[in-house]
């Protein structure tokens, strides 16, 4: 029986940070469910493409529509082996959902692998699970790490860092290392 991964997403999640992990984890043989608060299986969420084009911050363009394959209200997080939180705009508001926070806290209490990239750290900070942890994220979110009692690791955009059960990275260019480290934790 393959291990199960849960991905928490929402409208305007970063396209690459949802699509690439979803496809890679399935390619590695994991069962992957993507959910969004207040949405059901077969409904869609919109994605956004964030790119680095020499401006002071990333640019944002419309991405693809992504069809959810599980219903948020029906998931039982205890049946999953790992949690992944992509970045983009979605973490800004899904962290306001008490059930999202409960899910993240339950994964952490069970010491199950949790992968977060870019703005996904906002959900981990809101769940109160990064205190005394060293994490990476998009630099604009570094103050949230510090205010939550964590330490921000300035490791660039192509690296990832592991601290306990957390695997974090700054942005999608880190996918090869970030997903490899997440896979290592999942297959221990």
mmCIF file of C-alpha atoms in Angstrom:
data_model
loop_
_atom_site.group_PDB
_atom_site.id
_atom_site.type_symbol
_atom_site.label_atom_id
_atom_site.label_comp_id
_atom_site.label_asym_id
_atom_site.label_seq_id
_atom_site.Cartn_x
_atom_site.Cartn_y
_atom_site.Cartn_z
ATOM 1 C CA UNK A 1 0.000 0.000 0.000
ATOM 2 C CA UNK A 2 1.484 3.352 -1.025
ATOM 3 C CA UNK A 3 2.043 6.144 1.442
ATOM 4 C CA UNK A 4 -0.457 8.976 1.350
ATOM 5 C CA UNK A 5 0.385 12.662 1.044
ATOM 6 C CA UNK A 6 -2.007 15.532 1.731
ATOM 7 C CA UNK A 7 -1.550 18.875 -0.016
ATOM 8 C CA UNK A 8 -3.342 21.925 1.419
ATOM 9 C CA UNK A 9 -4.016 24.496 -1.291
ATOM 10 C CA UNK A 10 -6.347 27.328 -2.239
ATOM 11 C CA UNK A 11 -7.107 29.731 -5.040
ATOM 12 C CA UNK A 12 -4.007 31.463 -6.399
ATOM 13 C CA UNK A 13 -1.617 28.908 -5.001
ATOM 14 C CA UNK A 14 1.676 29.129 -6.878
ATOM 15 C CA UNK A 15 1.268 27.000 -10.011
ATOM 16 C CA UNK A 16 4.684 25.266 -10.001
ATOM 17 C CA UNK A 17 4.578 24.739 -6.233
ATOM 18 C CA UNK A 18 1.357 22.749 -6.568
ATOM 19 C CA UNK A 19 1.638 21.089 -9.976
ATOM 20 C CA UNK A 20 5.266 19.925 -9.784
ATOM 21 C CA UNK A 21 5.095 18.329 -6.292
ATOM 22 C CA UNK A 22 1.742 16.732 -7.118
ATOM 23 C CA UNK A 23 3.152 15.110 -10.240
ATOM 24 C CA UNK A 24 6.560 14.211 -8.762
ATOM 25 C CA UNK A 25 5.128 12.597 -5.643
ATOM 26 C CA UNK A 26 2.713 10.549 -7.763
ATOM 27 C CA UNK A 27 5.612 9.538 -10.020
ATOM 28 C CA UNK A 28 7.459 8.287 -6.912
ATOM 29 C CA UNK A 29 4.493 6.058 -6.099
ATOM 30 C CA UNK A 30 2.761 8.108 -3.407
ATOM 31 C CA UNK A 31 -0.986 8.570 -3.268
ATOM 32 C CA UNK A 32 -1.548 12.339 -3.277
ATOM 33 C CA UNK A 33 -4.732 14.170 -2.301
ATOM 34 C CA UNK A 34 -5.088 17.910 -2.895
ATOM 35 C CA UNK A 35 -7.740 19.735 -0.881
ATOM 36 C CA UNK A 36 -8.912 23.308 -0.458
ATOM 37 C CA UNK A 37 -11.081 24.669 2.366
ATOM 38 C CA UNK A 38 -14.728 25.031 1.343
ATOM 39 C CA UNK A 39 -14.237 22.997 -1.847
ATOM 40 C CA UNK A 40 -14.947 19.416 -2.862
ATOM 41 C CA UNK A 41 -13.338 16.848 -5.112
ATOM 42 C CA UNK A 42 -13.650 17.689 -8.815
ATOM 43 C CA UNK A 43 -13.981 21.422 -8.134
ATOM 44 C CA UNK A 44 -11.182 23.642 -9.388
ATOM 45 C CA UNK A 45 -8.848 26.197 -7.903
ATOM 46 C CA UNK A 46 -6.993 28.861 -9.864
ATOM 47 C CA UNK A 47 -3.221 29.036 -9.706
ATOM 48 C CA UNK A 48 -0.782 31.906 -10.195
ATOM 49 C CA UNK A 49 2.670 31.801 -11.746
ATOM 50 C CA UNK A 50 5.303 33.689 -9.789
ATOM 51 C CA UNK A 51 8.487 34.511 -11.632
ATOM 52 C CA UNK A 52 11.730 36.277 -10.915
ATOM 53 C CA UNK A 53 12.287 38.833 -13.661
ATOM 54 C CA UNK A 54 14.607 41.385 -12.057
ATOM 55 C CA UNK A 55 11.967 43.374 -10.182
ATOM 56 C CA UNK A 56 12.078 44.092 -6.454
ATOM 57 C CA UNK A 57 9.809 41.104 -5.893
ATOM 58 C CA UNK A 58 8.337 38.314 -7.975
ATOM 59 C CA UNK A 59 5.817 38.977 -10.729
ATOM 60 C CA UNK A 60 2.429 37.263 -10.743
ATOM 61 C CA UNK A 61 0.581 35.967 -13.794
ATOM 62 C CA UNK A 62 -2.485 33.741 -14.231
ATOM 63 C CA UNK A 63 -1.668 30.054 -14.035
ATOM 64 C CA UNK A 64 -3.687 26.934 -14.757
ATOM 65 C CA UNK A 65 -6.860 25.654 -13.188
ATOM 66 C CA UNK A 66 -6.195 22.670 -10.931
ATOM 67 C CA UNK A 67 -8.893 20.062 -10.294
ATOM 68 C CA UNK A 68 -9.029 18.966 -6.669
ATOM 69 C CA UNK A 69 -9.113 15.210 -6.133
ATOM 70 C CA UNK A 70 -10.426 15.114 -2.537
ATOM 71 C CA UNK A 71 -12.951 17.021 -0.430
ATOM 72 C CA UNK A 72 -11.615 19.165 2.397
ATOM 73 C CA UNK A 73 -14.472 18.367 4.793
ATOM 74 C CA UNK A 74 -14.040 14.613 4.336
ATOM 75 C CA UNK A 75 -10.319 14.191 5.012
ATOM 76 C CA UNK A 76 -8.953 12.430 8.068
ATOM 77 C CA UNK A 77 -5.387 13.628 8.461
ATOM 78 C CA UNK A 78 -4.471 10.634 10.632
ATOM 79 C CA UNK A 79 -4.620 8.465 7.485
ATOM 80 C CA UNK A 80 -1.853 10.468 5.754
ATOM 81 C CA UNK A 81 1.908 9.995 6.032
ATOM 82 C CA UNK A 82 3.002 13.501 5.039
ATOM 83 C CA UNK A 83 1.754 17.036 4.487
ATOM 84 C CA UNK A 84 2.802 19.523 1.808
ATOM 85 C CA UNK A 85 1.948 23.229 1.774
ATOM 86 C CA UNK A 86 2.736 25.113 -1.433
ATOM 87 C CA UNK A 87 3.170 28.887 -1.545
ATOM 88 C CA UNK A 88 1.578 31.628 -3.554
ATOM 89 C CA UNK A 89 -1.338 33.713 -2.289
ATOM 90 C CA UNK A 90 -3.342 30.822 -0.812
ATOM 91 C CA UNK A 91 -1.417 30.541 2.497
ATOM 92 C CA UNK A 92 -2.347 34.145 3.333
ATOM 93 C CA UNK A 93 -5.990 33.189 3.756
ATOM 94 C CA UNK A 94 -6.179 29.413 4.285
ATOM 95 C CA UNK A 95 -4.276 29.974 7.541
ATOM 96 C CA UNK A 96 -7.405 31.758 8.801
ATOM 97 C CA UNK A 97 -9.353 28.482 8.652
ATOM 98 C CA UNK A 98 -9.293 26.767 12.094
ATOM 99 C CA UNK A 99 -9.467 23.305 10.509
ATOM 100 C CA UNK A 100 -6.339 24.034 8.414
ATOM 101 C CA UNK A 101 -4.485 24.960 11.607
ATOM 102 C CA UNK A 102 -5.752 21.822 13.361
ATOM 103 C CA UNK A 103 -4.582 19.616 10.478
ATOM 104 C CA UNK A 104 -1.078 21.125 10.520
ATOM 105 C CA UNK A 105 -0.846 20.812 14.305
ATOM 106 C CA UNK A 106 -1.966 17.182 14.178
ATOM 107 C CA UNK A 107 0.693 16.307 11.600
ATOM 108 C CA UNK A 108 3.291 18.012 13.759
ATOM 109 C CA UNK A 109 2.140 16.295 16.988
ATOM 110 C CA UNK A 110 2.461 12.947 15.197
ATOM 111 C CA UNK A 111 5.953 13.986 14.014
ATOM 112 C CA UNK A 112 4.980 13.284 10.399
ATOM 113 C CA UNK A 113 6.947 14.970 7.581
ATOM 114 C CA UNK A 114 5.712 18.444 6.655
ATOM 115 C CA UNK A 115 7.044 20.211 3.542
ATOM 116 C CA UNK A 116 6.516 23.937 3.063
ATOM 117 C CA UNK A 117 7.767 26.182 0.287
ATOM 118 C CA UNK A 118 7.692 29.945 -0.202
ATOM 119 C CA UNK A 119 4.664 31.549 1.503
ATOM 120 C CA UNK A 120 3.564 28.133 2.831
ATOM 121 C CA UNK A 121 5.529 29.057 5.962
ATOM 122 C CA UNK A 122 2.672 31.439 6.843
ATOM 123 C CA UNK A 123 0.483 28.419 7.565
ATOM 124 C CA UNK A 124 3.174 26.786 9.725
ATOM 125 C CA UNK A 125 3.692 30.040 11.632
ATOM 126 C CA UNK A 126 -0.054 30.442 12.207
ATOM 127 C CA UNK A 127 -0.183 26.853 13.497
ATOM 128 C CA UNK A 128 2.543 27.695 16.013
ATOM 129 C CA UNK A 129 4.860 24.852 15.001
ATOM 130 C CA UNK A 130 8.055 26.662 13.986
ATOM 131 C CA UNK A 131 9.194 27.906 17.375
ATOM 132 C CA UNK A 132 12.840 26.899 17.904
ATOM 133 C CA UNK A 133 13.015 25.579 14.315
ATOM 134 C CA UNK A 134 15.278 26.742 11.509
ATOM 135 C CA UNK A 135 13.231 27.277 8.351
ATOM 136 C CA UNK A 136 13.527 28.745 4.895
ATOM 137 C CA UNK A 137 10.818 30.605 3.005
ATOM 138 C CA UNK A 138 10.453 33.455 0.573
ATOM 139 C CA UNK A 139 12.502 36.310 2.109
ATOM 140 C CA UNK A 140 9.419 38.537 2.477
ATOM 141 C CA UNK A 141 8.069 35.963 4.965
ATOM 142 C CA UNK A 142 11.261 35.876 7.073
ATOM 143 C CA UNK A 143 9.812 38.295 9.661
ATOM 144 C CA UNK A 144 6.914 35.872 10.230
ATOM 145 C CA UNK A 145 9.417 33.125 11.029
ATOM 146 C CA UNK A 146 11.179 35.316 13.589
ATOM 147 C CA UNK A 147 7.933 36.558 15.145
ATOM 148 C CA UNK A 148 6.865 32.914 15.540
ATOM 149 C CA UNK A 149 10.021 32.033 17.460
ATOM 150 C CA UNK A 150 11.809 30.362 14.568
ATOM 151 C CA UNK A 151 15.074 31.149 12.837
ATOM 152 C CA UNK A 152 15.065 32.052 9.143
ATOM 153 C CA UNK A 153 17.720 30.327 7.065
ATOM 154 C CA UNK A 154 18.934 32.442 4.142
ATOM 155 C CA UNK A 155 19.915 29.488 1.939
ATOM 156 C CA UNK A 156 19.102 30.961 -1.453
ATOM 157 C CA UNK A 157 16.424 29.895 -3.888
ATOM 158 C CA UNK A 158 17.774 26.497 -4.952
ATOM 159 C CA UNK A 159 18.336 24.849 -1.557
ATOM 160 C CA UNK A 160 16.147 23.309 1.117
ATOM 161 C CA UNK A 161 16.619 22.729 4.820
ATOM 162 C CA UNK A 162 15.423 20.016 7.199
ATOM 163 C CA UNK A 163 14.791 20.617 10.895
ATOM 164 C CA UNK A 164 13.161 17.644 12.567
ATOM 165 C CA UNK A 165 10.018 16.781 10.619
ATOM 166 C CA UNK A 166 9.994 20.056 8.639
ATOM 167 C CA UNK A 167 11.397 20.493 5.126
ATOM 168 C CA UNK A 168 11.343 24.086 3.925
ATOM 169 C CA UNK A 169 12.541 26.065 0.921
ATOM 170 C CA UNK A 170 12.308 29.624 -0.392
ATOM 171 C CA UNK A 171 10.668 29.076 -3.784
ATOM 172 C CA UNK A 172 10.056 26.682 -6.668
ATOM 173 C CA UNK A 173 13.651 26.742 -7.989
ATOM 174 C CA UNK A 174 14.455 24.566 -4.932
ATOM 175 C CA UNK A 175 12.097 21.774 -6.047
ATOM 176 C CA UNK A 176 14.811 19.189 -6.798
ATOM 177 C CA UNK A 177 16.393 19.470 -3.344
ATOM 178 C CA UNK A 178 13.172 20.233 -1.432
ATOM 179 C CA UNK A 179 11.243 17.276 -2.848
ATOM 180 C CA UNK A 180 14.265 14.945 -2.475
ATOM 181 C CA UNK A 181 14.571 15.853 1.220
ATOM 182 C CA UNK A 182 10.812 15.426 1.732
ATOM 183 C CA UNK A 183 11.021 12.020 0.029
ATOM 184 C CA UNK A 184 13.877 11.039 2.352
ATOM 185 C CA UNK A 185 11.759 11.812 5.403
ATOM 186 C CA UNK A 186 8.774 9.967 3.966
ATOM 187 C CA UNK A 187 10.769 6.819 3.205
ATOM 188 C CA UNK A 188 12.741 6.569 6.463
#
